[in-house]
Short mmCIF file of C-alpha atoms in Angstrom, two decimals:
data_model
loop_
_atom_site.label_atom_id
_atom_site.label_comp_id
_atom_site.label_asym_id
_atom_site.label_seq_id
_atom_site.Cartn_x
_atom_site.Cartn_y
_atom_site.Cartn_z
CA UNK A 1 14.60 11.29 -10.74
CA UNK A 2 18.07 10.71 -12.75
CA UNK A 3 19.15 7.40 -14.59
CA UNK A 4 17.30 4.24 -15.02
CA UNK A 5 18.74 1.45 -12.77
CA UNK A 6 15.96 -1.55 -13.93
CA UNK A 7 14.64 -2.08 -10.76
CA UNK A 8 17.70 -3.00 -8.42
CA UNK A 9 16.91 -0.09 -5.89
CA UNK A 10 14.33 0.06 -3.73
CA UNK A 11 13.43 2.73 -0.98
CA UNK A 12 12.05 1.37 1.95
CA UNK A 13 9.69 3.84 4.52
CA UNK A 14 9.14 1.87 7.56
CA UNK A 15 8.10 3.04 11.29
CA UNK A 16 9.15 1.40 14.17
CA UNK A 17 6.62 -0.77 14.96
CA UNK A 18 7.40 -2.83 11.24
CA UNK A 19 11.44 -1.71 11.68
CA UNK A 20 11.89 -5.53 12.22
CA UNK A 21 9.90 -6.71 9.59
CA UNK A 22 12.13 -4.03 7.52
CA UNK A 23 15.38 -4.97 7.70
CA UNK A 24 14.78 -8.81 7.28
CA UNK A 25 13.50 -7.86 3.67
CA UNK A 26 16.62 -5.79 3.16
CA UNK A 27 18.72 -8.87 3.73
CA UNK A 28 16.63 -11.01 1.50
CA UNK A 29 17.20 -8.19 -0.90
CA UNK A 30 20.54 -7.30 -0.30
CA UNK A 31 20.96 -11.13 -1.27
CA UNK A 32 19.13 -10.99 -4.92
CA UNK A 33 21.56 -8.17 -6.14
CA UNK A 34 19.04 -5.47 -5.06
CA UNK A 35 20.32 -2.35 -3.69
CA UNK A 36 18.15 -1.05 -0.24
CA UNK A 37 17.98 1.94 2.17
CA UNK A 38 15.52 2.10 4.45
CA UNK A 39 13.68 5.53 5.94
CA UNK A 40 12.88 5.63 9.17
CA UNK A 41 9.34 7.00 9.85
CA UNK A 42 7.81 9.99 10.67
CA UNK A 43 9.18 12.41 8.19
CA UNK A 44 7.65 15.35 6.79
CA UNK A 45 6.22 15.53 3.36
CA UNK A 46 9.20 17.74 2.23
CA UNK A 47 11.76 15.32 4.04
CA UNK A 48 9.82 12.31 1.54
CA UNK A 49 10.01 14.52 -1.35
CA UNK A 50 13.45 15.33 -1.39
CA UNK A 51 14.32 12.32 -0.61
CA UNK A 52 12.20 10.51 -3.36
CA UNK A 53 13.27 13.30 -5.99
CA UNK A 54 16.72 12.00 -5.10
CA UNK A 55 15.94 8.44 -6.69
CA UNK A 56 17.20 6.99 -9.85
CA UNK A 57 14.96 6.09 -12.42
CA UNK A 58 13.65 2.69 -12.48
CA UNK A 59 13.47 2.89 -8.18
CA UNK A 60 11.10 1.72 -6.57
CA UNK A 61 9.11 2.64 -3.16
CA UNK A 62 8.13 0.15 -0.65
CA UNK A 63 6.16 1.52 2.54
CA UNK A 64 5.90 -0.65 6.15
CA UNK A 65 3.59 2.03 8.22
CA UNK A 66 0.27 2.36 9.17
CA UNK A 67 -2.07 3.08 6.32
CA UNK A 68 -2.74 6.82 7.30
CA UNK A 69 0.97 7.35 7.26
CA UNK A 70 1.85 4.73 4.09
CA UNK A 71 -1.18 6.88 1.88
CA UNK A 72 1.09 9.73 2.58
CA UNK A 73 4.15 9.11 1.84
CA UNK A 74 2.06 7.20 -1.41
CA UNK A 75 1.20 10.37 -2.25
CA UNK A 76 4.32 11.93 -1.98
CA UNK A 77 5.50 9.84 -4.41
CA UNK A 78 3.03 9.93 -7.09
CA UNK A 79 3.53 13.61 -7.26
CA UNK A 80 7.32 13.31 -7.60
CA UNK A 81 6.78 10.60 -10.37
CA UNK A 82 6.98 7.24 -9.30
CA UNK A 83 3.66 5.22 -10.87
CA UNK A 84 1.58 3.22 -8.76
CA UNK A 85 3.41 0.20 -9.88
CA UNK A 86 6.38 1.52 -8.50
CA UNK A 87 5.23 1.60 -4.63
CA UNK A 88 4.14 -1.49 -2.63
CA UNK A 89 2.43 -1.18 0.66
CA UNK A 90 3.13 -3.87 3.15
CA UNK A 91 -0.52 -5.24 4.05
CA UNK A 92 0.63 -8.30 6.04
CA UNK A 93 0.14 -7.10 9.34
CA UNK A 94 -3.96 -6.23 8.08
CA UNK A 95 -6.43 -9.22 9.52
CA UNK A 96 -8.93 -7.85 7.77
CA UNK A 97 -9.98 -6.62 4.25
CA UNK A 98 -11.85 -3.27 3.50
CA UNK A 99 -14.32 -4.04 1.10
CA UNK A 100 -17.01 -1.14 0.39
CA UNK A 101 -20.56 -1.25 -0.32
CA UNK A 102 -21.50 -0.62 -3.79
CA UNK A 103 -24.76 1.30 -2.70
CA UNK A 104 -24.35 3.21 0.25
CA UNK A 105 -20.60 3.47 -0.20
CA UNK A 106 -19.57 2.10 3.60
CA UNK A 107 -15.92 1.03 4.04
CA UNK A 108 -16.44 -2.71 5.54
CA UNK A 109 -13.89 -4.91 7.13
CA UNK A 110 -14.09 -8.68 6.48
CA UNK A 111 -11.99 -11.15 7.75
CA UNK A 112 -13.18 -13.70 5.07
CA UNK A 113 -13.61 -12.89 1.63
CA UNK A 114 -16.94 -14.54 1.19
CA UNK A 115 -20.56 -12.93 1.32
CA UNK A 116 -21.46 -10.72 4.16
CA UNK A 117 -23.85 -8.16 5.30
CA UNK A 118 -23.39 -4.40 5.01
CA UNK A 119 -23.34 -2.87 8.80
CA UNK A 120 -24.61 0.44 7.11
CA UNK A 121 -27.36 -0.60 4.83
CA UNK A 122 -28.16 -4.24 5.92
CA UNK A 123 -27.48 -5.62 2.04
CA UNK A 124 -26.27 -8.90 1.37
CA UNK A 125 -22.94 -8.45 -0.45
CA UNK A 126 -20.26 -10.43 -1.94
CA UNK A 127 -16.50 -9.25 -2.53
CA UNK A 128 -15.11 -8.88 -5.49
CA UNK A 129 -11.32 -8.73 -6.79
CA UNK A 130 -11.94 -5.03 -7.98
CA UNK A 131 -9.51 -2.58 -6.07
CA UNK A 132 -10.84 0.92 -5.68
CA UNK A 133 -7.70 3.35 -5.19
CA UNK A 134 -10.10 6.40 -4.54
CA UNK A 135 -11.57 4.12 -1.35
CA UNK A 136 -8.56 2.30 -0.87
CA UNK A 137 -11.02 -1.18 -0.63
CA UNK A 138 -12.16 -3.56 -2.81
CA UNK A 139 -16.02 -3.26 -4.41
CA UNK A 140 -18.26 -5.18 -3.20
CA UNK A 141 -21.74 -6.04 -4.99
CA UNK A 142 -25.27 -7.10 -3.61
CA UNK A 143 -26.31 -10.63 -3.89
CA UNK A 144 -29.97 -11.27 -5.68
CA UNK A 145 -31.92 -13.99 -4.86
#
């Protein structure tokens, strides 16, 4: 990465099914004094890489994909440098929440963030509003009565 630019550029990833969604954010952007350029997805790991080496300092990476391909190119640019602060991952197409069981370690999906029963172990659980980046979910714990 070369010269610190505070946070006016951003690098947008997006596939084609959130292309839309996209370019309406660049305009909003464009319109705050941010600078934008948008990816078009797929593209290979090296493709990301070079292209993330490429940005200033102070950049940052926003990702509209599908989460196996937004992970990746997340990923990508944590090795290059960029912190985790630096990337946002468009979750507003997700109807559901992945919340995982804090004792047998199963990835749920809630629509409601309110108690609800494991469909591995059978344990009452209730969410909480601690974010696991290893299981990409939030932690949920088991309710005692």
């Amino acid at each position: 990465m070369t010269e610190f630019q505070n946070n006016k550029r951003i690098l947008i990833f997006s596939d084609q099914s959130y292309l839309f969604e996209a370019n309406e954010k660049v305009r909003e952007l464009t319109g705050e004094g941010y600078q934008c350029e948008v990816v078009s997805m797929p593209v290979s790991s090296n493709k990301a890489e070079q292209i993330l080496a490429q940005q200033p300092l102070g950049s940052m990476v926003w990702i509209y994909s599908e989460e196996d391909s937004a992970q990746a190119i997340e990923y990508v640019a944590r090795n290059v440098g960029f912190s985790k602060n630096e990337i946002w991952i468009n979750k507003s197409s997700e109807q559901n929440t992945r919340v995982f069981c804090s004792q047998c370690h199963h990835i749920n999906e809630i629509s409601i963030p309110e108690m609800f029963e494991c469909e591995s172990c059978q344990i009452k659980l209730d969410p909480s509003n601690h974010y696991s980046i290893y299981h990409k979910s939030y932690l949920a714990y088991p309710i005692i009565n």
